[in-house]
């Protein structure tokens, strides 16, 4: 069964990530930048995640690596206290 | 003063300055200056000791660009662009034997490196590529349509961006080092511009073949954020400050001559000169503060890749290019007709034309749009002295 947090990240990614391929083709550990996530789209994704999870990323997480994969995003969210709960 | 800066000063005042007008009027490569820079070993100074170089700092290169900028902006720009490429290899070569051997050659043979990051069809966005590395059995082939490759006709190697594979999206790029001997350049467009005429930034169709070891191991996204972007804006900031300083130096000489002719009376241009001197001071402070910020950040990939750092470096580029144009314009007004003439010792024309390149080479509007996007997620500065 897939992690509910990652399911919610995928939902956000689908609308805000502007990926070349569908989000279904992306594994949790796939490199999102290699999948076409541009630096411009990274900002949109960051804002969409903040909105969806009602959080604010601290300065130290405002970097490319934080948004490099679904796993990395989940890790960052966990770090700022977002727990695995269904939406 | 470091021996490198002293050598650059000698090249600037004895050689680059002497040929600057000829380089400008004929839009030719400043061969004499570049030969002199090579002769004094100034092309490989960033290379680490492990590869036979003297491991100079970015600050040393910025100081040299500033010095050269006073005498010949084209020479300074070529030196700056070369060092941006060297910095990318030095920081991102990893343990690749090909890259290590190349750095050794760079020092021993004083190779001049050019850049092919722009491409026809991407609308000026260097973080997108149309062309791709076509890899077969450890070898690659590449064909790239470039609107400009500065001094390609006189370089020893070209660093080109390309998509990682033919299947990769436009933003998944790599940077590959192509020795000039392994590249075919088909001239498409001649460089005939308002200023920076000696950079000879013609457009070419670039065809190359090589081994995969020539591809830098890091993603170009990281190379760009951590090295190419900050380094570009710092070295350009240095040479632009050189152009602005030279313009004000001519304006100051003009005002002083007038003050000597009529002792006791404040010359007409003195107020404007004081104002422009304040702007030059702020341009210099911005550069030194960003240089300091880079030195603080350089040990941490995370800080270098962070949004606050990118915004600061982008602002350095926008602000110093705008200040440069204003300062040189002020110098022209101060010197009046003597500044407007091409044959006077107070002539500002070439400096003014070279200065205008700063706002269009990587358009300020594009950088401002990037900063507007990044600004959406930027946080407040927590503390003044942090």
Short mmCIF file of C-alpha atoms in Angstrom, two decimals:
data_model
loop_
_atom_site.label_atom_id
_atom_site.label_comp_id
_atom_site.label_asym_id
_atom_site.label_seq_id
_atom_site.Cartn_x
_atom_site.Cartn_y
_atom_site.Cartn_z
CA UNK A 1 0.00 0.00 0.00
CA UNK A 2 1.42 3.39 -0.88
CA UNK A 3 2.27 6.01 1.66
CA UNK A 4 -0.64 8.48 1.97
CA UNK A 5 1.75 11.43 2.26
CA UNK A 6 3.35 10.51 -1.06
CA UNK A 7 -0.09 10.06 -2.63
CA UNK A 8 -0.91 13.65 -1.64
CA UNK A 9 2.46 14.87 -2.99
CA UNK A 10 1.65 13.16 -6.31
CA UNK A 11 -1.69 14.99 -6.44
CA UNK A 12 0.11 18.33 -6.03
CA UNK A 13 2.81 17.33 -8.51
CA UNK A 14 0.20 16.48 -11.14
CA UNK A 15 -1.06 20.07 -11.28
CA UNK A 16 2.01 22.09 -10.33
CA UNK A 17 4.99 20.11 -11.64
CA UNK A 18 4.64 20.69 -15.42
CA UNK A 19 6.38 17.35 -16.01
CA UNK A 20 7.04 16.02 -19.47
CA UNK A 21 5.48 12.63 -18.75
CA UNK A 22 2.49 11.82 -16.53
CA UNK A 23 3.08 11.63 -12.79
CA UNK A 24 2.04 7.93 -12.97
CA UNK A 25 5.27 7.17 -14.80
CA UNK A 26 7.35 8.69 -11.99
CA UNK A 27 8.71 6.47 -9.20
CA UNK A 28 9.03 7.82 -5.66
CA UNK A 29 12.79 8.00 -6.12
CA UNK A 30 12.79 9.27 -9.72
CA UNK A 31 14.74 12.46 -10.36
CA UNK A 32 12.05 15.09 -10.95
CA UNK A 33 14.51 17.52 -12.51
CA UNK A 34 15.53 14.86 -15.04
CA UNK A 35 11.81 14.32 -15.66
CA UNK A 36 11.48 17.95 -16.74
CA UNK A 37 10.84 19.89 -13.52
CA UNK A 38 12.34 23.29 -14.42
CA UNK A 39 13.57 25.84 -11.90
CA UNK A 40 10.55 27.98 -12.72
CA UNK A 41 8.18 25.05 -12.08
CA UNK A 42 10.02 24.24 -8.84
CA UNK A 43 8.81 27.55 -7.39
CA UNK A 44 5.21 26.76 -8.42
CA UNK A 45 5.53 23.30 -6.88
CA UNK A 46 6.92 24.78 -3.67
CA UNK A 47 3.99 27.19 -3.39
CA UNK A 48 1.44 24.48 -4.23
CA UNK A 49 2.89 22.21 -1.52
CA UNK A 50 2.76 25.05 1.01
CA UNK A 51 -0.88 25.62 0.13
CA UNK A 52 -1.86 21.93 0.13
CA UNK A 53 -0.15 21.10 3.44
CA UNK A 54 -0.67 24.51 5.06
CA UNK A 55 3.01 24.89 5.84
CA UNK A 56 5.93 27.21 5.06
CA UNK A 57 9.27 25.84 3.95
CA UNK A 58 12.09 27.39 5.98
CA UNK A 59 14.97 29.09 4.11
CA UNK A 60 17.31 26.13 4.50
CA UNK A 61 14.89 23.91 2.53
CA UNK A 62 14.48 26.41 -0.32
CA UNK A 63 16.79 24.63 -2.69
CA UNK A 64 16.69 22.39 -5.67
CA UNK A 65 17.59 19.21 -3.77
CA UNK A 66 14.48 19.44 -1.54
CA UNK A 67 12.31 19.01 -4.63
CA UNK A 68 14.45 16.50 -6.49
CA UNK A 69 12.12 13.49 -5.94
CA UNK A 70 8.85 12.52 -4.28
CA UNK A 71 10.94 10.83 -1.56
CA UNK A 72 12.95 14.03 -0.99
CA UNK A 73 9.78 16.13 -0.74
CA UNK A 74 8.25 13.65 1.74
CA UNK A 75 11.44 13.81 3.80
CA UNK A 76 11.37 17.61 3.85
CA UNK A 77 7.71 17.66 4.82
CA UNK A 78 8.37 15.16 7.60
CA UNK A 79 11.25 17.33 8.79
CA UNK A 80 8.93 20.29 9.26
CA UNK A 81 6.33 18.17 11.05
CA UNK A 82 3.87 17.03 8.39
CA UNK A 83 2.66 13.56 9.37
CA UNK A 84 1.51 10.65 7.21
CA UNK A 85 -2.21 11.05 7.33
CA UNK A 86 -4.80 10.63 4.61
CA UNK A 87 -6.17 13.80 3.12
CA UNK B 1 48.95 43.25 -4.66
CA UNK B 2 49.24 39.65 -5.85
CA UNK B 3 51.79 38.91 -8.58
CA UNK B 4 48.81 37.95 -10.80
CA UNK B 5 47.22 41.35 -10.41
CA UNK B 6 50.54 43.07 -11.02
CA UNK B 7 50.97 41.05 -14.22
CA UNK B 8 47.41 41.88 -15.31
CA UNK B 9 48.06 45.57 -14.66
CA UNK B 10 51.13 45.45 -16.88
CA UNK B 11 49.19 43.68 -19.64
CA UNK B 12 46.34 46.19 -19.28
CA UNK B 13 48.33 49.38 -19.39
CA UNK B 14 51.11 48.32 -21.77
CA UNK B 15 49.20 46.15 -24.23
CA UNK B 16 45.40 45.95 -23.91
CA UNK B 17 44.99 49.73 -23.63
CA UNK B 18 47.29 50.38 -26.57
CA UNK B 19 45.30 48.15 -28.95
CA UNK B 20 41.80 48.77 -27.52
CA UNK B 21 40.73 51.32 -30.14
CA UNK B 22 41.99 49.21 -33.02
CA UNK B 23 40.28 46.09 -31.61
CA UNK B 24 37.07 48.12 -31.29
CA UNK B 25 37.11 49.82 -34.67
CA UNK B 26 37.98 46.67 -36.61
CA UNK B 27 35.90 44.35 -34.38
CA UNK B 28 38.88 42.05 -34.18
CA UNK B 29 40.09 39.60 -31.53
CA UNK B 30 42.51 41.28 -29.07
CA UNK B 31 45.26 38.83 -29.98
CA UNK B 32 48.09 40.88 -28.45
CA UNK B 33 46.41 41.07 -25.01
CA UNK B 34 45.45 37.41 -24.93
CA UNK B 35 48.95 36.37 -25.98
CA UNK B 36 50.34 38.50 -23.15
CA UNK B 37 47.91 37.01 -20.61
CA UNK B 38 48.93 33.52 -21.74
CA UNK B 39 52.60 34.40 -21.60
CA UNK B 40 52.20 35.49 -17.96
CA UNK B 41 50.34 32.29 -17.10
CA UNK B 42 47.13 34.08 -16.15
CA UNK B 43 44.69 31.73 -17.93
CA UNK B 44 45.15 28.76 -15.59
CA UNK B 45 45.35 30.46 -12.20
CA UNK B 46 42.13 28.87 -10.85
CA UNK B 47 43.38 25.34 -11.45
CA UNK B 48 44.05 23.49 -8.18
CA UNK B 49 47.52 22.49 -7.07
CA UNK B 50 46.64 18.79 -7.63
CA UNK B 51 46.37 19.52 -11.36
CA UNK B 52 49.46 21.70 -11.48
CA UNK B 53 47.82 25.10 -11.04
CA UNK B 54 48.36 27.80 -8.42
CA UNK B 55 44.78 27.56 -7.01
CA UNK B 56 43.94 31.26 -7.08
CA UNK B 57 40.65 32.46 -5.62
CA UNK B 58 37.65 33.83 -7.48
CA UNK B 59 38.52 37.18 -5.88
CA UNK B 60 41.88 37.17 -7.70
CA UNK B 61 40.09 36.66 -11.01
CA UNK B 62 37.53 39.40 -10.23
CA UNK B 63 40.39 41.80 -9.43
CA UNK B 64 42.09 40.97 -12.75
CA UNK B 65 38.83 41.51 -14.67
CA UNK B 66 38.47 44.89 -12.96
CA UNK B 67 42.00 45.84 -13.95
CA UNK B 68 41.62 44.73 -17.58
CA UNK B 69 38.18 46.39 -17.81
CA UNK B 70 39.81 49.78 -17.37
CA UNK B 71 41.94 49.31 -20.46
CA UNK B 72 40.04 47.13 -22.94
CA UNK B 73 36.55 45.84 -22.14
CA UNK B 74 36.70 43.18 -24.88
CA UNK B 75 39.92 41.74 -23.44
CA UNK B 76 38.40 41.80 -19.95
CA UNK B 77 35.19 40.12 -21.15
CA UNK B 78 37.11 37.37 -22.96
CA UNK B 79 39.23 36.77 -19.85
CA UNK B 80 36.08 36.76 -17.68
CA UNK B 81 34.18 34.33 -19.92
CA UNK B 82 37.22 32.06 -20.07
CA UNK B 83 37.52 31.97 -16.27
CA UNK B 84 33.80 31.16 -15.88
CA UNK B 85 34.44 28.02 -17.95
CA UNK B 86 37.58 27.17 -15.98
CA UNK B 87 35.68 27.56 -12.69
CA UNK B 88 33.02 25.11 -13.90
CA UNK B 89 35.64 22.48 -14.70
CA UNK B 90 37.58 23.07 -11.47
CA UNK B 91 34.52 22.68 -9.27
CA UNK B 92 32.65 20.00 -11.18
CA UNK B 93 35.31 17.78 -12.77
CA UNK B 94 35.09 15.24 -9.95
CA UNK B 95 37.69 12.53 -10.26
CA UNK B 96 37.23 12.14 -14.01
CA UNK B 97 40.68 11.30 -15.46
CA UNK B 98 39.88 13.10 -18.72
CA UNK B 99 38.96 16.30 -16.87
CA UNK B 100 42.00 16.09 -14.57
CA UNK B 101 44.29 15.65 -17.57
CA UNK B 102 42.54 18.53 -19.32
CA UNK B 103 43.13 20.85 -16.35
CA UNK B 104 46.83 20.00 -16.48
CA UNK B 105 46.89 20.87 -20.17
CA UNK B 106 45.01 24.06 -19.38
CA UNK B 107 47.83 25.21 -17.11
CA UNK B 108 50.77 24.01 -19.20
CA UNK B 109 49.44 25.12 -22.57
CA UNK B 110 47.44 28.12 -21.25
CA UNK B 111 44.33 26.99 -23.13
CA UNK B 112 41.63 29.58 -23.84
CA UNK B 113 38.11 28.24 -23.21
CA UNK B 114 34.94 29.50 -24.91
CA UNK B 115 31.30 28.84 -24.15
CA UNK B 116 28.38 27.54 -26.22
CA UNK B 117 25.46 27.70 -23.79
CA UNK B 118 22.98 29.66 -25.89
CA UNK B 119 21.11 27.91 -28.68
CA UNK B 120 18.84 28.82 -31.55
CA UNK B 121 15.25 27.85 -30.65
CA UNK B 122 15.25 28.18 -26.86
CA UNK B 123 14.47 31.91 -26.77
CA UNK B 124 17.57 32.84 -24.79
CA UNK B 125 16.88 30.39 -21.96
CA UNK B 126 20.27 28.80 -21.27
CA UNK B 127 18.62 26.31 -18.91
CA UNK B 128 16.96 24.61 -21.89
CA UNK B 129 18.61 22.72 -24.71
CA UNK B 130 17.33 21.51 -28.05
CA UNK B 131 20.49 19.59 -28.99
CA UNK B 132 21.33 16.32 -27.25
CA UNK B 133 24.35 14.13 -26.63
CA UNK B 134 24.06 11.16 -28.94
CA UNK B 135 25.92 8.45 -27.03
CA UNK B 136 27.20 5.23 -28.54
CA UNK B 137 29.70 2.89 -26.86
CA UNK B 138 31.26 5.54 -24.65
CA UNK B 139 31.46 8.12 -27.46
CA UNK B 140 29.19 11.05 -28.18
CA UNK B 141 28.20 13.14 -31.16
CA UNK B 142 26.72 16.60 -30.90
CA UNK B 143 25.32 19.16 -33.32
CA UNK B 144 24.34 22.54 -31.93
CA UNK B 145 23.03 25.69 -33.62
CA UNK B 146 24.46 28.57 -31.64
CA UNK B 147 23.50 32.24 -32.06
CA UNK B 148 26.88 33.21 -30.56
CA UNK B 149 30.10 31.59 -29.45
CA UNK B 150 32.41 34.37 -28.30
CA UNK B 151 35.98 34.20 -29.67
CA UNK B 152 35.35 30.69 -31.02
CA UNK B 153 37.78 31.41 -33.84
CA UNK B 154 40.62 31.94 -31.35
CA UNK B 155 39.83 29.51 -28.55
CA UNK B 156 41.41 26.16 -27.69
CA UNK B 157 38.26 24.45 -26.40
CA UNK B 158 34.52 25.05 -26.16
CA UNK B 159 32.19 24.11 -23.30
CA UNK B 160 28.73 23.34 -24.67
CA UNK B 161 25.44 22.49 -23.00
CA UNK B 162 23.21 19.74 -24.40
CA UNK B 163 20.40 17.49 -23.26
CA UNK B 164 21.81 14.46 -21.44
CA UNK B 165 20.26 12.00 -23.93
CA UNK B 166 18.06 12.29 -27.00
CA UNK B 167 15.09 11.28 -24.78
CA UNK B 168 15.78 13.82 -22.00
CA UNK B 169 13.55 16.84 -21.41
CA UNK B 170 14.93 20.27 -22.36
CA UNK B 171 15.98 21.07 -18.77
CA UNK B 172 17.99 17.85 -18.19
CA UNK B 173 21.32 19.20 -19.43
CA UNK B 174 24.99 18.31 -19.26
CA UNK B 175 28.10 20.40 -19.95
CA UNK B 176 30.71 18.92 -22.27
CA UNK B 177 34.29 20.04 -22.89
CA UNK B 178 35.17 19.99 -26.58
CA UNK B 179 38.80 20.61 -27.61
CA UNK B 180 38.83 22.95 -30.61
CA UNK B 181 40.56 20.31 -32.75
CA UNK B 182 37.59 17.95 -32.28
CA UNK B 183 34.99 20.55 -33.28
CA UNK B 184 33.81 21.75 -36.65
CA UNK B 185 32.49 25.30 -36.68
CA UNK B 186 30.35 26.45 -39.59
CA UNK B 187 30.06 30.23 -39.51
CA UNK B 188 26.42 31.37 -39.67
CA UNK B 189 26.42 34.96 -38.48
CA UNK B 190 29.01 37.70 -38.07
CA UNK B 191 29.42 39.80 -34.93
CA UNK B 192 28.91 43.44 -35.83
CA UNK B 193 27.69 45.21 -32.72
CA UNK B 194 27.54 48.52 -30.91
CA UNK B 195 30.16 47.54 -28.32
CA UNK B 196 32.25 44.63 -27.00
CA UNK B 197 33.28 44.31 -30.61
CA UNK B 198 36.52 42.45 -29.89
CA UNK B 199 34.75 39.46 -28.36
CA UNK B 200 34.00 38.29 -31.94
CA UNK B 201 30.85 36.50 -30.80
CA UNK B 202 29.89 35.01 -34.16
CA UNK B 203 27.09 32.49 -34.60
CA UNK B 204 28.01 28.95 -35.64
CA UNK B 205 26.74 25.49 -36.30
CA UNK B 206 28.88 23.42 -33.95
CA UNK B 207 29.58 19.77 -34.73
CA UNK B 208 31.62 17.66 -32.35
CA UNK B 209 32.56 14.12 -31.45
CA UNK B 210 34.34 12.84 -28.42
CA UNK B 211 34.41 10.47 -25.50
CA UNK B 212 31.92 10.52 -22.63
CA UNK B 213 34.73 11.44 -20.20
CA UNK B 214 34.56 14.94 -21.69
CA UNK B 215 31.08 15.38 -20.18
CA UNK B 216 31.28 16.93 -16.71
CA UNK B 217 29.78 14.46 -14.22
CA UNK B 218 27.48 16.95 -12.44
CA UNK B 219 24.10 18.00 -13.81
CA UNK B 220 24.28 21.34 -15.59
CA UNK B 221 21.50 22.59 -13.29
CA UNK B 222 23.93 22.27 -10.37
CA UNK B 223 26.91 23.63 -12.32
CA UNK B 224 24.79 26.60 -13.35
CA UNK B 225 23.45 27.40 -9.87
CA UNK B 226 26.65 26.74 -7.91
CA UNK B 227 29.28 28.05 -10.27
CA UNK B 228 28.34 29.48 -13.64
CA UNK B 229 25.71 31.94 -12.42
CA UNK B 230 27.52 33.41 -9.41
CA UNK B 231 30.90 33.36 -11.15
CA UNK B 232 29.48 35.15 -14.24
CA UNK B 233 27.89 37.89 -12.24
CA UNK B 234 31.00 38.39 -10.10
CA UNK B 235 33.53 38.53 -12.92
CA UNK B 236 31.26 40.70 -15.05
CA UNK B 237 30.69 42.93 -12.04
CA UNK B 238 34.46 43.26 -11.79
CA UNK B 239 35.06 44.28 -15.38
CA UNK B 240 32.02 46.57 -15.44
CA UNK B 241 33.40 48.33 -12.39
CA UNK B 242 36.63 48.71 -14.36
CA UNK B 243 34.80 50.38 -17.26
CA UNK B 244 32.90 52.69 -14.87
CA UNK B 245 36.12 53.57 -13.01
CA UNK B 246 37.88 54.42 -16.26
CA UNK B 247 34.98 56.65 -17.39
CA UNK B 248 35.04 58.54 -14.09
CA UNK B 249 38.81 58.76 -14.19
CA UNK B 250 38.51 60.63 -17.52
CA UNK B 251 35.69 62.80 -16.14
CA UNK B 252 37.73 63.60 -13.04
CA UNK B 253 40.73 64.62 -15.13
CA UNK B 254 38.43 66.86 -17.18
CA UNK B 255 36.92 68.55 -14.11
CA UNK B 256 40.32 68.94 -12.46
CA UNK B 257 41.79 70.59 -15.56
CA UNK B 258 38.95 73.08 -15.48
CA UNK B 259 39.44 73.73 -11.75
CA UNK B 260 43.09 74.50 -12.41
CA UNK B 261 42.22 76.95 -15.17
CA UNK B 262 39.86 78.91 -12.87
CA UNK B 263 41.08 78.48 -9.31
CA UNK B 264 38.45 79.23 -6.64
CA UNK B 265 35.45 78.53 -8.88
CA UNK B 266 33.72 75.13 -8.67
CA UNK B 267 33.75 73.64 -12.20
CA UNK B 268 30.39 72.96 -13.86
CA UNK B 269 30.83 69.18 -13.79
CA UNK B 270 32.01 68.90 -10.18
CA UNK B 271 28.58 68.24 -8.67
CA UNK B 272 27.74 65.60 -11.23
CA UNK B 273 31.16 64.01 -10.71
CA UNK B 274 30.55 63.80 -6.96
CA UNK B 275 27.18 62.16 -7.58
CA UNK B 276 28.64 59.64 -10.03
CA UNK B 277 31.47 58.88 -7.60
CA UNK B 278 28.82 57.94 -5.02
CA UNK B 279 27.21 55.61 -7.51
CA UNK B 280 30.59 54.03 -8.29
CA UNK B 281 31.14 53.49 -4.57
CA UNK B 282 27.80 51.71 -4.28
CA UNK B 283 28.60 49.60 -7.36
CA UNK B 284 31.90 48.57 -5.78
CA UNK B 285 30.26 47.81 -2.41
CA UNK B 286 27.65 45.58 -4.08
CA UNK B 287 30.39 43.66 -5.85
CA UNK B 288 32.55 43.20 -2.75
CA UNK B 289 29.58 42.21 -0.61
CA UNK B 290 28.47 39.58 -3.14
CA UNK B 291 32.04 38.34 -3.46
CA UNK B 292 32.12 37.94 0.32
CA UNK B 293 28.75 36.16 0.21
CA UNK B 294 30.12 33.78 -2.43
CA UNK B 295 33.22 33.06 -0.37
CA UNK B 296 31.06 32.31 2.66
CA UNK B 297 28.79 30.04 0.62
CA UNK B 298 31.33 28.20 -1.51
CA UNK B 299 31.90 25.30 0.90
CA UNK B 300 28.19 24.46 0.97
CA UNK B 301 26.42 23.15 -2.13
CA UNK B 302 23.13 23.70 -0.32
CA UNK B 303 23.72 27.41 0.25
CA UNK B 304 25.02 27.86 -3.31
CA UNK B 305 21.93 26.12 -4.69
CA UNK B 306 19.57 28.05 -2.44
CA UNK B 307 17.11 30.66 -3.58
CA UNK B 308 18.41 33.56 -1.42
CA UNK B 309 21.89 33.16 -2.92
CA UNK B 310 20.56 33.04 -6.49
CA UNK B 311 18.44 36.15 -5.92
CA UNK B 312 21.42 38.05 -4.48
CA UNK B 313 23.70 37.14 -7.41
CA UNK B 314 20.98 38.04 -9.93
CA UNK B 315 20.52 41.40 -8.23
CA UNK B 316 24.26 42.04 -8.46
CA UNK B 317 24.04 41.60 -12.23
CA UNK B 318 20.97 43.78 -12.69
CA UNK B 319 22.10 46.56 -10.36
CA UNK B 320 25.71 46.80 -11.48
CA UNK B 321 24.86 46.77 -15.20
CA UNK B 322 22.33 49.57 -14.67
CA UNK B 323 24.76 51.57 -12.58
CA UNK B 324 27.49 51.11 -15.19
CA UNK B 325 25.33 52.63 -17.93
CA UNK B 326 24.35 55.55 -15.68
CA UNK B 327 27.90 56.25 -14.52
CA UNK B 328 29.37 56.22 -18.02
CA UNK B 329 26.49 58.46 -19.18
CA UNK B 330 27.32 60.89 -16.38
CA UNK B 331 30.98 60.87 -17.43
CA UNK B 332 29.91 61.78 -20.97
CA UNK B 333 27.86 64.73 -19.69
CA UNK B 334 30.72 65.91 -17.49
CA UNK B 335 33.24 65.84 -20.34
CA UNK B 336 30.71 67.36 -22.77
CA UNK B 337 31.85 67.66 -26.36
CA UNK B 338 35.35 66.47 -25.38
CA UNK B 339 33.75 63.25 -24.12
CA UNK B 340 31.63 62.91 -27.23
CA UNK B 341 34.58 63.24 -29.59
CA UNK B 342 36.35 60.05 -30.65
CA UNK B 343 39.74 61.76 -30.90
CA UNK B 344 40.05 63.47 -27.53
CA UNK B 345 41.87 62.22 -24.45
CA UNK B 346 38.52 62.56 -22.60
CA UNK B 347 36.63 60.45 -25.17
CA UNK B 348 33.88 58.31 -23.57
CA UNK B 349 32.45 56.76 -26.76
CA UNK B 350 33.96 53.28 -26.64
CA UNK B 351 33.31 52.96 -22.91
CA UNK B 352 29.68 54.00 -23.41
CA UNK B 353 29.14 51.51 -26.24
CA UNK B 354 30.83 48.69 -24.30
CA UNK B 355 28.80 49.58 -21.19
CA UNK B 356 25.49 49.08 -22.98
CA UNK B 357 26.32 45.40 -23.55
CA UNK B 358 25.95 44.79 -19.81
CA UNK B 359 22.17 45.14 -19.73
CA UNK B 360 21.57 42.96 -22.81
CA UNK B 361 24.11 40.16 -22.43
CA UNK B 362 21.76 37.86 -20.55
CA UNK B 363 18.93 40.37 -20.67
CA UNK B 364 18.17 42.15 -17.43
CA UNK B 365 14.48 41.63 -18.17
CA UNK B 366 14.97 37.87 -18.21
CA UNK B 367 16.93 37.92 -14.96
CA UNK B 368 14.35 40.22 -13.36
CA UNK B 369 11.59 37.77 -14.39
CA UNK B 370 13.57 34.94 -12.76
CA UNK B 371 13.95 36.97 -9.60
CA UNK B 372 10.24 37.83 -9.64
CA UNK B 373 9.47 34.10 -9.70
CA UNK B 374 12.01 33.27 -6.98
CA UNK B 375 10.77 36.23 -4.95
CA UNK B 376 7.45 34.43 -4.48
CA UNK B 377 9.10 32.06 -2.04
CA UNK B 378 11.92 34.23 -0.66
CA UNK B 379 11.89 34.77 3.11
CA UNK B 380 12.82 37.86 5.10
CA UNK B 381 16.45 38.30 6.14
CA UNK B 382 16.43 37.18 9.77
CA UNK B 383 19.28 39.26 11.08
CA UNK B 384 21.54 42.09 9.83
CA UNK B 385 24.88 40.57 10.74
CA UNK B 386 23.92 36.91 10.23
#
